[in-house]
C-alpha cells in the first residue's frame, strides 16, 4: 500500500526561521524524483530551490505563492510506493493520463493518515524511494552511499485519486479551504471565523489578505450616532473573545490603513532583513561620519591607461576596493567588530569586503572574500560575478554574510554625498559619491577637475576621530595620486 510522507520546510541555515513561497515547481498529481527541486522560496538571505528527499506522486501542497511559512511547517506530501495488490506485470499507466484533483491541499483518509504519520520517520530512513541527502536538519537517515533503488510498479492516476480528499476540520463540520498555518493562527488570534469568509485565492482558497480584510472591517465599525434610528436588523454579535466596546462620546476616526488608496507592504524577506539590520545598527552602534572632497582626475586617467593596455577591464569600484584594503592595512582598527558581551574590540586579520548592491528584490550586500589578497583584475571579476548573482536572485547565504568592511557606491544614483548606516556588526563603511567636473585649485591655478566626495561612517567605540580621519585622508591621497598606492605594494 502506498505511504503518504509529509515533507516539512527544512532549516535553510544561517539562523533563518521562515521563508516565503515564491514559485511552486510541481503541482498536485505530478510525479517527482528523489532530490528534485519542488519549490522556490525566498529567505532573508537569498532565493533557494528546495529539493524533496522523497520520490513519488505529490498529493498536497501547503501554501500559495506569496505565503510565508515557518521552518518545520508542512510543505507538501508525497505518495511513495505502489498500492498493495497492484499487478507489477500490468502495463503501467502514465500518472498524468488522468489529471489529479485541482484542490491545492489534499490529505489522506484518517485510516491511511494515522499509520503514515506514525511510521514517517522510520519509512524516511528505510525507504528505497527516499534520499540520504540533506540540507540542514532534514532528509532521510539512510547514508547516501548505501542507498539502493528497487524497481516498483509505478503509481497510477487511480491510485493517487484514492489518496486525495479535502481536509475535514472542526470535527467534520465541513472543509475550510485554508492552507497556511499562519493564516489559521492570524484568524484565531483575532477571533475571525474562517467558515464565514469567502477566499479570494484559487478554488476559493482563503489567503492572509482575506483574514486581514476581515480584521480591518471589524476594527473600523463605529457605533451608531446618538439619536440615530435603530437598524432594521439586529447587529452581528461580536466574537466571544472580543471585549465589549464602551460607548464613545466622539466619532471614532478610521485607522490610517482603512483609508482608500492606502497600501500595506509586509516587512519580510530581503526587505525585512534589511530593516532589522539597519535598526539594530542604529540602536547599538554609536556612529559618526566624516567626509572629504577629492580630485579623482588622476585615478580616472590611471584606469583609462590600464584598460588601454589590454587584458581584463578594470572597474572603478575595484580600484576603490584596492585603495580601501591598503588603507585598512594602515588602520586595522576599522577592520574589526565589537563583542558587547565581553566588552572587547575584535580586530580581524583578513578583509572580506562587502559592497551595497541595489536589486529588484531590495538592497543586498554581497561579500568579496579575501579582498586584501586580490589584484585589481580579480576584484573586478568578483564584483561583476556577485552583482549579476544579486540581480538574478541566486546569491547564496554564504555570499551575503561574513563581511568585515563595506563599500557603498551611491554615486551610481547621481548623488554627491550621504551618511551611510554601518552594516552591523562591522565597524565602518566608506561611501563614494558621483564623480563630476568641478572648479578646483590644481597646482596653484583654478581648473576644472573630476571631483568625488568620500564619506566614512565609523563606530566610535573602535576608534576616535583621528584614526577615522587618517584612514579617509589616506584614501583621498590615493585617489588624487594613485602612485601613493605603490608604496604599499
GROMACS .gro file of C-alpha atoms in nm:
model
  489
    1UNK     CA    1   0.000   0.000   0.000
    2UNK     CA    2   0.127   0.348  -0.085
    3UNK     CA    3   0.267   0.554   0.201
    4UNK     CA    4   0.200   0.927   0.209
    5UNK     CA    5   0.501   1.105   0.360
    6UNK     CA    6   0.495   1.464   0.475
    7UNK     CA    7   0.787   1.687   0.375
    8UNK     CA    8   0.830   1.991   0.601
    9UNK     CA    9   1.007   2.319   0.523
   10UNK     CA   10   1.368   2.245   0.620
   11UNK     CA   11   1.612   2.457   0.817
   12UNK     CA   12   1.789   2.656   0.545
   13UNK     CA   13   2.077   2.760   0.770
   14UNK     CA   14   2.210   3.098   0.890
   15UNK     CA   15   1.955   3.100   1.174
   16UNK     CA   16   1.663   3.160   0.936
   17UNK     CA   17   1.323   3.079   1.086
   18UNK     CA   18   1.087   3.137   0.793
   19UNK     CA   19   1.070   3.156   0.416
   20UNK     CA   20   0.824   3.288   0.158
   21UNK     CA   21   0.699   3.066  -0.123
   22UNK     CA   22   0.797   3.238  -0.448
   23UNK     CA   23   0.716   2.974  -0.708
   24UNK     CA   24   0.594   2.617  -0.700
   25UNK     CA   25   0.787   2.391  -0.937
   26UNK     CA   26   0.542   2.100  -0.910
   27UNK     CA   27   0.165   2.060  -0.894
   28UNK     CA   28  -0.064   1.816  -0.714
   29UNK     CA   29  -0.058   1.489  -0.909
   30UNK     CA   30   0.293   1.541  -1.050
   31UNK     CA   31   0.548   1.263  -1.021
   32UNK     CA   32   0.871   1.378  -0.854
   33UNK     CA   33   1.209   1.211  -0.837
   34UNK     CA   34   1.432   1.188  -0.533
   35UNK     CA   35   1.607   1.522  -0.466
   36UNK     CA   36   1.408   1.700  -0.738
   37UNK     CA   37   1.354   2.073  -0.663
   38UNK     CA   38   0.986   2.121  -0.583
   39UNK     CA   39   0.956   2.483  -0.471
   40UNK     CA   40   1.149   2.808  -0.486
   41UNK     CA   41   1.148   3.006  -0.161
   42UNK     CA   42   1.286   3.341  -0.060
   43UNK     CA   43   1.454   3.380   0.275
   44UNK     CA   44   1.601   3.687   0.436
   45UNK     CA   45   1.930   3.594   0.270
   46UNK     CA   46   1.865   3.459  -0.078
   47UNK     CA   47   1.640   3.268  -0.317
   48UNK     CA   48   1.665   2.891  -0.262
   49UNK     CA   49   1.533   2.592  -0.456
   50UNK     CA   50   1.424   2.326  -0.205
   51UNK     CA   51   1.466   1.961  -0.315
   52UNK     CA   52   1.230   1.688  -0.192
   53UNK     CA   53   1.400   1.385  -0.033
   54UNK     CA   54   1.118   1.151  -0.144
   55UNK     CA   55   1.023   1.011  -0.482
   56UNK     CA   56   0.659   0.957  -0.570
   57UNK     CA   57   0.340   1.148  -0.650
   58UNK     CA   58   0.262   1.488  -0.499
   59UNK     CA   59  -0.067   1.460  -0.311
   60UNK     CA   60  -0.080   1.801  -0.143
   61UNK     CA   61   0.084   2.142  -0.145
   62UNK     CA   62   0.073   2.361   0.164
   63UNK     CA   63   0.073   2.730   0.084
   64UNK     CA   64   0.009   2.951  -0.217
   65UNK     CA   65   0.280   3.157  -0.384
   66UNK     CA   66   0.343   3.456  -0.160
   67UNK     CA   67   0.264   3.265   0.160
   68UNK     CA   68   0.524   3.285   0.438
   69UNK     CA   69   0.588   2.958   0.622
   70UNK     CA   70   0.793   2.894   0.936
   71UNK     CA   71   1.066   2.632   0.939
   72UNK     CA   72   0.911   2.297   1.023
   73UNK     CA   73   0.570   2.374   0.871
   74UNK     CA   74   0.430   2.119   0.623
   75UNK     CA   75   0.542   2.196   0.269
   76UNK     CA   76   0.397   1.908   0.067
   77UNK     CA   77   0.308   1.539   0.090
   78UNK     CA   78   0.426   1.264  -0.143
   79UNK     CA   79   0.270   0.922  -0.201
   80UNK     CA   80   0.561   0.677  -0.208
   81UNK     CA   81   0.540   0.320  -0.347
   82UNK     CA   82   0.261   0.124  -0.515
   83UNK     CA   83  -0.065   0.015  -0.351
   84UNK     CA   84  -0.091  -0.338  -0.219
   85UNK     CA   85  -0.232  -0.577  -0.472
   86UNK     CA   86  -0.110  -0.376  -0.773
   87UNK     CA   87  -0.015  -0.606  -1.059
   88UNK     CA   88   0.350  -0.529  -1.130
   89UNK     CA   89   0.329  -0.707  -1.460
   90UNK     CA   90   0.036  -0.497  -1.581
   91UNK     CA   91   0.116  -0.217  -1.824
   92UNK     CA   92   0.193   0.098  -1.629
   93UNK     CA   93  -0.027   0.398  -1.691
   94UNK     CA   94   0.124   0.741  -1.701
   95UNK     CA   95   0.040   0.933  -1.385
   96UNK     CA   96  -0.054   1.233  -1.594
   97UNK     CA   97  -0.308   1.045  -1.806
   98UNK     CA   98  -0.588   1.145  -1.570
   99UNK     CA   99  -0.539   1.489  -1.413
  100UNK     CA  100  -0.525   1.494  -1.036
  101UNK     CA  101  -0.785   1.696  -0.845
  102UNK     CA  102  -0.724   2.068  -0.868
  103UNK     CA  103  -0.752   2.130  -0.496
  104UNK     CA  104  -0.443   2.299  -0.366
  105UNK     CA  105  -0.443   2.097  -0.046
  106UNK     CA  106  -0.541   1.734  -0.002
  107UNK     CA  107  -0.499   1.484   0.276
  108UNK     CA  108  -0.514   1.111   0.313
  109UNK     CA  109  -0.809   0.945   0.481
  110UNK     CA  110  -0.789   0.914   0.860
  111UNK     CA  111  -0.740   0.537   0.828
  112UNK     CA  112  -0.440   0.586   0.600
  113UNK     CA  113  -0.305   0.901   0.765
  114UNK     CA  114  -0.251   0.758   1.113
  115UNK     CA  115  -0.010   0.477   1.020
  116UNK     CA  116   0.160   0.702   0.765
  117UNK     CA  117   0.240   0.960   1.030
  118UNK     CA  118   0.339   0.702   1.288
  119UNK     CA  119   0.591   0.540   1.053
  120UNK     CA  120   0.708   0.852   0.869
  121UNK     CA  121   1.049   0.873   1.034
  122UNK     CA  122   1.112   0.501   1.002
  123UNK     CA  123   1.000   0.500   0.640
  124UNK     CA  124   1.218   0.801   0.567
  125UNK     CA  125   1.528   0.613   0.677
  126UNK     CA  126   1.444   0.277   0.531
  127UNK     CA  127   1.253   0.356   0.212
  128UNK     CA  128   1.437   0.296  -0.111
  129UNK     CA  129   1.244   0.587  -0.263
  130UNK     CA  130   1.398   0.842  -0.026
  131UNK     CA  131   1.728   1.025  -0.042
  132UNK     CA  132   2.017   1.016   0.201
  133UNK     CA  133   2.098   1.376   0.111
  134UNK     CA  134   2.016   1.661   0.347
  135UNK     CA  135   2.037   2.041   0.355
  136UNK     CA  136   2.027   2.145   0.719
  137UNK     CA  137   1.814   1.947   0.962
  138UNK     CA  138   1.611   1.740   0.718
  139UNK     CA  139   1.641   1.442   0.489
  140UNK     CA  140   1.640   1.069   0.539
  141UNK     CA  141   1.864   0.897   0.783
  142UNK     CA  142   1.997   0.642   0.535
  143UNK     CA  143   2.354   0.715   0.423
  144UNK     CA  144   2.362   0.828   0.061
  145UNK     CA  145   2.647   0.588  -0.020
  146UNK     CA  146   2.436   0.282   0.080
  147UNK     CA  147   2.116   0.392  -0.089
  148UNK     CA  148   1.969   0.144  -0.335
  149UNK     CA  149   1.674   0.174  -0.567
  150UNK     CA  150   1.423  -0.113  -0.605
  151UNK     CA  151   1.202  -0.129  -0.910
  152UNK     CA  152   0.841  -0.085  -0.810
  153UNK     CA  153   0.517  -0.087  -1.000
  154UNK     CA  154   0.453   0.280  -1.080
  155UNK     CA  155   0.164   0.463  -0.919
  156UNK     CA  156  -0.132   0.508  -1.149
  157UNK     CA  157  -0.364   0.805  -1.158
  158UNK     CA  158  -0.640   0.598  -0.997
  159UNK     CA  159  -0.410   0.512  -0.705
  160UNK     CA  160  -0.338   0.878  -0.649
  161UNK     CA  161  -0.703   0.974  -0.672
  162UNK     CA  162  -0.793   0.740  -0.386
  163UNK     CA  163  -0.546   0.919  -0.160
  164UNK     CA  164  -0.671   1.271  -0.236
  165UNK     CA  165  -0.955   1.413  -0.026
  166UNK     CA  166  -1.044   1.753   0.111
  167UNK     CA  167  -0.928   1.813   0.465
  168UNK     CA  168  -1.210   1.787   0.721
  169UNK     CA  169  -1.185   2.038   1.004
  170UNK     CA  170  -1.381   2.133   1.312
  171UNK     CA  171  -1.494   1.779   1.384
  172UNK     CA  172  -1.630   1.719   1.035
  173UNK     CA  173  -1.835   2.043   1.023
  174UNK     CA  174  -1.719   2.095   0.665
  175UNK     CA  175  -1.398   2.177   0.481
  176UNK     CA  176  -1.238   2.517   0.521
  177UNK     CA  177  -1.010   2.598   0.227
  178UNK     CA  178  -0.711   2.723   0.425
  179UNK     CA  179  -0.357   2.601   0.361
  180UNK     CA  180  -0.126   2.833   0.551
  181UNK     CA  181  -0.086   2.773   0.925
  182UNK     CA  182  -0.002   3.143   0.954
  183UNK     CA  183  -0.347   3.231   0.819
  184UNK     CA  184  -0.512   2.999   1.071
  185UNK     CA  185  -0.311   3.147   1.357
  186UNK     CA  186  -0.389   3.504   1.248
  187UNK     CA  187  -0.760   3.426   1.237
  188UNK     CA  188  -0.750   3.252   1.574
  189UNK     CA  189  -0.567   3.542   1.744
  190UNK     CA  190  -0.820   3.798   1.617
  191UNK     CA  191  -1.134   3.589   1.666
  192UNK     CA  192  -1.213   3.557   1.295
  193UNK     CA  193  -1.434   3.262   1.198
  194UNK     CA  194  -1.280   3.119   0.882
  195UNK     CA  195  -1.607   2.948   0.789
  196UNK     CA  196  -1.769   3.289   0.737
  197UNK     CA  197  -1.504   3.411   0.490
  198UNK     CA  198  -1.501   3.380   0.114
  199UNK     CA  199  -1.149   3.317  -0.011
  200UNK     CA  200  -1.002   3.524  -0.295
  201UNK     CA  201  -0.748   3.258  -0.392
  202UNK     CA  202  -0.776   2.985  -0.646
  203UNK     CA  203  -1.070   2.747  -0.582
  204UNK     CA  204  -1.188   2.977  -0.303
  205UNK     CA  205  -0.867   2.941  -0.100
  206UNK     CA  206  -0.861   3.176   0.200
  207UNK     CA  207  -0.546   3.389   0.191
  208UNK     CA  208  -0.384   3.609   0.450
  209UNK     CA  209  -0.522   3.922   0.283
  210UNK     CA  210  -0.876   3.786   0.329
  211UNK     CA  211  -0.826   3.750   0.704
  212UNK     CA  212  -0.661   4.092   0.734
  213UNK     CA  213  -0.952   4.250   0.545
  214UNK     CA  214  -1.197   4.091   0.788
  215UNK     CA  215  -0.993   4.217   1.084
  216UNK     CA  216  -0.984   4.574   0.947
  217UNK     CA  217  -1.357   4.572   0.871
  218UNK     CA  218  -1.432   4.463   1.226
  219UNK     CA  219  -1.199   4.727   1.372
  220UNK     CA  220  -1.347   5.016   1.172
  221UNK     CA  221  -1.716   4.951   1.254
  222UNK     CA  222  -1.812   5.257   1.459
  223UNK     CA  223  -2.116   5.263   1.695
  224UNK     CA  224  -2.424   5.449   1.566
  225UNK     CA  225  -2.453   5.821   1.647
  226UNK     CA  226  -2.664   5.934   1.945
  227UNK     CA  227  -3.027   5.976   1.844
  228UNK     CA  228  -2.990   5.781   1.520
  229UNK     CA  229  -3.270   5.533   1.441
  230UNK     CA  230  -3.207   5.173   1.527
  231UNK     CA  231  -3.102   4.950   1.240
  232UNK     CA  232  -3.369   4.741   1.072
  233UNK     CA  233  -3.186   4.419   1.152
  234UNK     CA  234  -3.008   4.312   1.465
  235UNK     CA  235  -2.636   4.388   1.463
  236UNK     CA  236  -2.398   4.099   1.412
  237UNK     CA  237  -2.275   3.982   1.756
  238UNK     CA  238  -1.907   4.020   1.829
  239UNK     CA  239  -1.691   3.708   1.866
  240UNK     CA  240  -1.686   3.568   2.217
  241UNK     CA  241  -1.319   3.657   2.254
  242UNK     CA  242  -1.372   4.025   2.163
  243UNK     CA  243  -1.406   4.271   2.454
  244UNK     CA  244  -1.718   4.483   2.479
  245UNK     CA  245  -1.680   4.834   2.341
  246UNK     CA  246  -1.754   5.126   2.568
  247UNK     CA  247  -1.983   5.394   2.422
  248UNK     CA  248  -1.783   5.669   2.259
  249UNK     CA  249  -1.855   6.036   2.323
  250UNK     CA  250  -1.694   6.144   1.995
  251UNK     CA  251  -1.682   5.990   1.648
  252UNK     CA  252  -1.411   5.727   1.611
  253UNK     CA  253  -1.160   5.808   1.337
  254UNK     CA  254  -1.085   5.533   1.091
  255UNK     CA  255  -0.740   5.380   1.115
  256UNK     CA  256  -0.489   5.513   0.857
  257UNK     CA  257  -0.473   5.175   0.685
  258UNK     CA  258  -0.851   5.175   0.629
  259UNK     CA  259  -0.849   5.489   0.411
  260UNK     CA  260  -0.890   5.437   0.035
  261UNK     CA  261  -0.562   5.415  -0.154
  262UNK     CA  262  -0.353   5.308   0.147
  263UNK     CA  263  -0.122   5.016   0.074
  264UNK     CA  264   0.037   4.793   0.336
  265UNK     CA  265   0.367   4.629   0.240
  266UNK     CA  266   0.484   4.350   0.474
  267UNK     CA  267   0.839   4.386   0.605
  268UNK     CA  268   0.957   4.037   0.522
  269UNK     CA  269   1.211   3.859   0.308
  270UNK     CA  270   1.505   4.075   0.199
  271UNK     CA  271   1.324   4.400   0.286
  272UNK     CA  272   1.254   4.275   0.638
  273UNK     CA  273   1.612   4.158   0.688
  274UNK     CA  274   1.745   4.498   0.577
  275UNK     CA  275   1.506   4.677   0.814
  276UNK     CA  276   1.610   4.459   1.109
  277UNK     CA  277   1.981   4.501   1.043
  278UNK     CA  278   1.968   4.878   0.995
  279UNK     CA  279   1.753   4.923   1.305
  280UNK     CA  280   1.995   4.715   1.509
  281UNK     CA  281   2.287   4.917   1.374
  282UNK     CA  282   2.126   5.245   1.479
  283UNK     CA  283   2.037   5.110   1.822
  284UNK     CA  284   2.371   4.951   1.908
  285UNK     CA  285   2.644   5.143   1.724
  286UNK     CA  286   2.740   5.499   1.827
  287UNK     CA  287   2.841   5.605   1.477
  288UNK     CA  288   2.999   5.923   1.346
  289UNK     CA  289   3.067   6.042   0.991
  290UNK     CA  290   3.347   6.242   0.834
  291UNK     CA  291   3.383   6.331   0.469
  292UNK     CA  292   3.624   6.492   0.224
  293UNK     CA  293   3.627   6.602  -0.141
  294UNK     CA  294   3.900   6.451  -0.357
  295UNK     CA  295   4.029   6.519  -0.707
  296UNK     CA  296   3.976   6.190  -0.894
  297UNK     CA  297   4.115   6.311  -1.228
  298UNK     CA  298   4.442   6.115  -1.197
  299UNK     CA  299   4.259   5.799  -1.080
  300UNK     CA  300   4.035   5.808  -1.387
  301UNK     CA  301   4.337   5.862  -1.610
  302UNK     CA  302   4.516   5.565  -1.449
  303UNK     CA  303   4.212   5.342  -1.507
  304UNK     CA  304   4.193   5.450  -1.871
  305UNK     CA  305   4.561   5.365  -1.919
  306UNK     CA  306   4.519   5.024  -1.754
  307UNK     CA  307   4.224   4.933  -1.974
  308UNK     CA  308   4.402   5.057  -2.286
  309UNK     CA  309   4.692   4.821  -2.217
  310UNK     CA  310   4.470   4.518  -2.293
  311UNK     CA  311   4.350   4.233  -2.078
  312UNK     CA  312   4.051   4.230  -1.849
  313UNK     CA  313   3.877   4.562  -1.796
  314UNK     CA  314   3.918   4.721  -1.455
  315UNK     CA  315   3.606   4.853  -1.284
  316UNK     CA  316   3.631   5.180  -1.096
  317UNK     CA  317   3.491   5.024  -0.778
  318UNK     CA  318   3.772   4.767  -0.796
  319UNK     CA  319   4.027   5.049  -0.773
  320UNK     CA  320   3.844   5.194  -0.473
  321UNK     CA  321   3.841   4.847  -0.318
  322UNK     CA  322   4.216   4.816  -0.372
  323UNK     CA  323   4.268   5.154  -0.207
  324UNK     CA  324   4.044   5.053   0.087
  325UNK     CA  325   4.237   4.735   0.160
  326UNK     CA  326   4.561   4.931   0.163
  327UNK     CA  327   4.409   5.187   0.399
  328UNK     CA  328   4.280   4.914   0.631
  329UNK     CA  329   4.630   4.767   0.649
  330UNK     CA  330   4.743   5.103   0.788
  331UNK     CA  331   4.439   5.147   1.014
  332UNK     CA  332   4.332   4.796   1.125
  333UNK     CA  333   4.104   4.941   1.393
  334UNK     CA  334   3.837   4.990   1.126
  335UNK     CA  335   3.851   4.625   1.017
  336UNK     CA  336   3.703   4.497   1.340
  337UNK     CA  337   3.387   4.425   1.532
  338UNK     CA  338   3.273   4.483   1.890
  339UNK     CA  339   3.193   4.195   2.125
  340UNK     CA  340   2.949   4.375   2.354
  341UNK     CA  341   2.910   4.081   2.593
  342UNK     CA  342   3.284   4.059   2.656
  343UNK     CA  343   3.339   4.436   2.615
  344UNK     CA  344   3.616   4.370   2.366
  345UNK     CA  345   3.715   4.501   2.024
  346UNK     CA  346   3.790   4.209   1.792
  347UNK     CA  347   4.037   4.305   1.517
  348UNK     CA  348   4.018   4.077   1.215
  349UNK     CA  349   4.324   3.964   1.016
  350UNK     CA  350   4.154   3.934   0.674
  351UNK     CA  351   3.943   4.181   0.478
  352UNK     CA  352   3.613   4.045   0.349
  353UNK     CA  353   3.484   4.343   0.156
  354UNK     CA  354   3.109   4.390   0.123
  355UNK     CA  355   2.953   4.624  -0.131
  356UNK     CA  356   2.598   4.756  -0.139
  357UNK     CA  357   2.405   4.649  -0.449
  358UNK     CA  358   2.052   4.760  -0.536
  359UNK     CA  359   1.839   4.484  -0.692
  360UNK     CA  360   1.473   4.432  -0.777
  361UNK     CA  361   1.440   4.237  -0.451
  362UNK     CA  362   1.589   4.519  -0.243
  363UNK     CA  363   1.930   4.615  -0.109
  364UNK     CA  364   2.179   4.331  -0.073
  365UNK     CA  365   2.543   4.335   0.037
  366UNK     CA  366   2.746   4.062  -0.134
  367UNK     CA  367   3.091   3.994   0.014
  368UNK     CA  368   3.421   3.965  -0.174
  369UNK     CA  369   3.626   3.715   0.025
  370UNK     CA  370   3.994   3.790   0.099
  371UNK     CA  371   3.982   4.123  -0.086
  372UNK     CA  372   4.319   4.219   0.063
  373UNK     CA  373   4.487   3.937  -0.131
  374UNK     CA  374   4.326   4.013  -0.470
  375UNK     CA  375   4.455   4.216  -0.761
  376UNK     CA  376   4.250   4.484  -0.936
  377UNK     CA  377   4.164   4.233  -1.213
  378UNK     CA  378   4.048   3.971  -0.963
  379UNK     CA  379   3.842   4.227  -0.772
  380UNK     CA  380   3.673   4.344  -1.095
  381UNK     CA  381   3.580   3.989  -1.191
  382UNK     CA  382   3.440   3.909  -0.845
  383UNK     CA  383   3.241   4.234  -0.828
  384UNK     CA  384   3.087   4.153  -1.167
  385UNK     CA  385   3.002   3.795  -1.070
  386UNK     CA  386   2.839   3.887  -0.739
  387UNK     CA  387   2.648   4.179  -0.892
  388UNK     CA  388   2.497   3.954  -1.159
  389UNK     CA  389   2.408   3.692  -0.897
  390UNK     CA  390   2.240   3.961  -0.689
  391UNK     CA  391   2.030   4.081  -0.981
  392UNK     CA  392   1.922   3.727  -1.069
  393UNK     CA  393   1.848   3.639  -0.704
  394UNK     CA  394   2.095   3.350  -0.692
  395UNK     CA  395   2.328   3.474  -0.417
  396UNK     CA  396   2.386   3.210  -0.153
  397UNK     CA  397   2.366   3.287   0.221
  398UNK     CA  398   2.743   3.241   0.240
  399UNK     CA  399   2.795   3.515  -0.020
  400UNK     CA  400   2.587   3.759   0.184
  401UNK     CA  401   2.747   3.715   0.525
  402UNK     CA  402   3.085   3.747   0.691
  403UNK     CA  403   3.184   4.094   0.571
  404UNK     CA  404   3.434   4.299   0.771
  405UNK     CA  405   3.412   4.635   0.586
  406UNK     CA  406   3.165   4.772   0.331
  407UNK     CA  407   3.184   4.999   0.025
  408UNK     CA  408   2.873   5.194  -0.071
  409UNK     CA  409   2.888   5.346  -0.420
  410UNK     CA  410   2.581   5.570  -0.407
  411UNK     CA  411   2.729   5.782  -0.686
  412UNK     CA  412   2.560   5.547  -0.935
  413UNK     CA  413   2.229   5.705  -0.824
  414UNK     CA  414   2.351   6.051  -0.920
  415UNK     CA  415   2.405   6.189  -0.568
  416UNK     CA  416   2.712   6.355  -0.426
  417UNK     CA  417   2.710   6.259  -0.059
  418UNK     CA  418   2.548   6.051   0.211
  419UNK     CA  419   2.589   5.939   0.572
  420UNK     CA  420   2.589   5.558   0.540
  421UNK     CA  421   2.448   5.334   0.811
  422UNK     CA  422   2.707   5.078   0.919
  423UNK     CA  423   2.639   4.721   0.816
  424UNK     CA  424   2.614   4.557   1.159
  425UNK     CA  425   2.831   4.405   1.309
  426UNK     CA  426   3.106   4.579   1.111
  427UNK     CA  427   3.281   4.892   1.236
  428UNK     CA  428   3.287   5.120   0.931
  429UNK     CA  429   3.156   5.190   0.582
  430UNK     CA  430   3.305   5.405   0.306
  431UNK     CA  431   3.062   5.594   0.083
  432UNK     CA  432   3.154   5.706  -0.269
  433UNK     CA  433   2.959   5.987  -0.438
  434UNK     CA  434   2.935   6.062  -0.807
  435UNK     CA  435   3.242   6.194  -0.989
  436UNK     CA  436   3.158   6.526  -1.157
  437UNK     CA  437   3.361   6.811  -1.311
  438UNK     CA  438   3.402   7.100  -1.068
  439UNK     CA  439   3.623   7.407  -1.030
  440UNK     CA  440   3.935   7.303  -0.839
  441UNK     CA  441   4.265   7.460  -0.749
  442UNK     CA  442   4.527   7.242  -0.917
  443UNK     CA  443   4.898   7.326  -0.893
  444UNK     CA  444   4.817   7.680  -0.784
  445UNK     CA  445   4.570   7.752  -1.064
  446UNK     CA  446   4.196   7.723  -1.099
  447UNK     CA  447   4.099   7.437  -1.326
  448UNK     CA  448   3.809   7.206  -1.399
  449UNK     CA  449   3.878   6.869  -1.237
  450UNK     CA  450   3.685   6.546  -1.175
  451UNK     CA  451   3.583   6.566  -0.808
  452UNK     CA  452   3.432   6.299  -0.583
  453UNK     CA  453   3.302   6.323  -0.228
  454UNK     CA  454   3.406   6.044   0.009
  455UNK     CA  455   3.230   5.981   0.341
  456UNK     CA  456   3.332   5.745   0.618
  457UNK     CA  457   3.086   5.635   0.886
  458UNK     CA  458   3.262   5.458   1.173
  459UNK     CA  459   3.187   5.301   1.510
  460UNK     CA  460   3.319   5.548   1.766
  461UNK     CA  461   3.380   5.262   2.009
  462UNK     CA  462   3.660   5.113   1.799
  463UNK     CA  463   3.850   5.436   1.731
  464UNK     CA  464   3.845   5.812   1.767
  465UNK     CA  465   3.819   6.079   1.501
  466UNK     CA  466   4.194   6.091   1.449
  467UNK     CA  467   4.209   5.732   1.327
  468UNK     CA  468   3.899   5.773   1.109
  469UNK     CA  469   4.033   6.097   0.966
  470UNK     CA  470   4.370   5.935   0.895
  471UNK     CA  471   4.203   5.649   0.711
  472UNK     CA  472   3.989   5.883   0.500
  473UNK     CA  473   4.279   6.114   0.425
  474UNK     CA  474   4.493   5.824   0.302
  475UNK     CA  475   4.206   5.708   0.075
  476UNK     CA  476   4.173   6.061  -0.065
  477UNK     CA  477   4.551   6.085  -0.124
  478UNK     CA  478   4.546   5.759  -0.320
  479UNK     CA  479   4.250   5.884  -0.526
  480UNK     CA  480   4.429   6.209  -0.606
  481UNK     CA  481   4.770   6.049  -0.661
  482UNK     CA  482   4.742   5.677  -0.742
  483UNK     CA  483   5.119   5.645  -0.723
  484UNK     CA  484   5.085   5.673  -0.342
  485UNK     CA  485   4.934   5.326  -0.351
  486UNK     CA  486   5.255   5.181  -0.495
  487UNK     CA  487   5.428   5.237  -0.161
  488UNK     CA  488   5.211   4.969   0.000
  489UNK     CA  489   5.261   4.704  -0.272
   0.00000   0.00000   0.00000
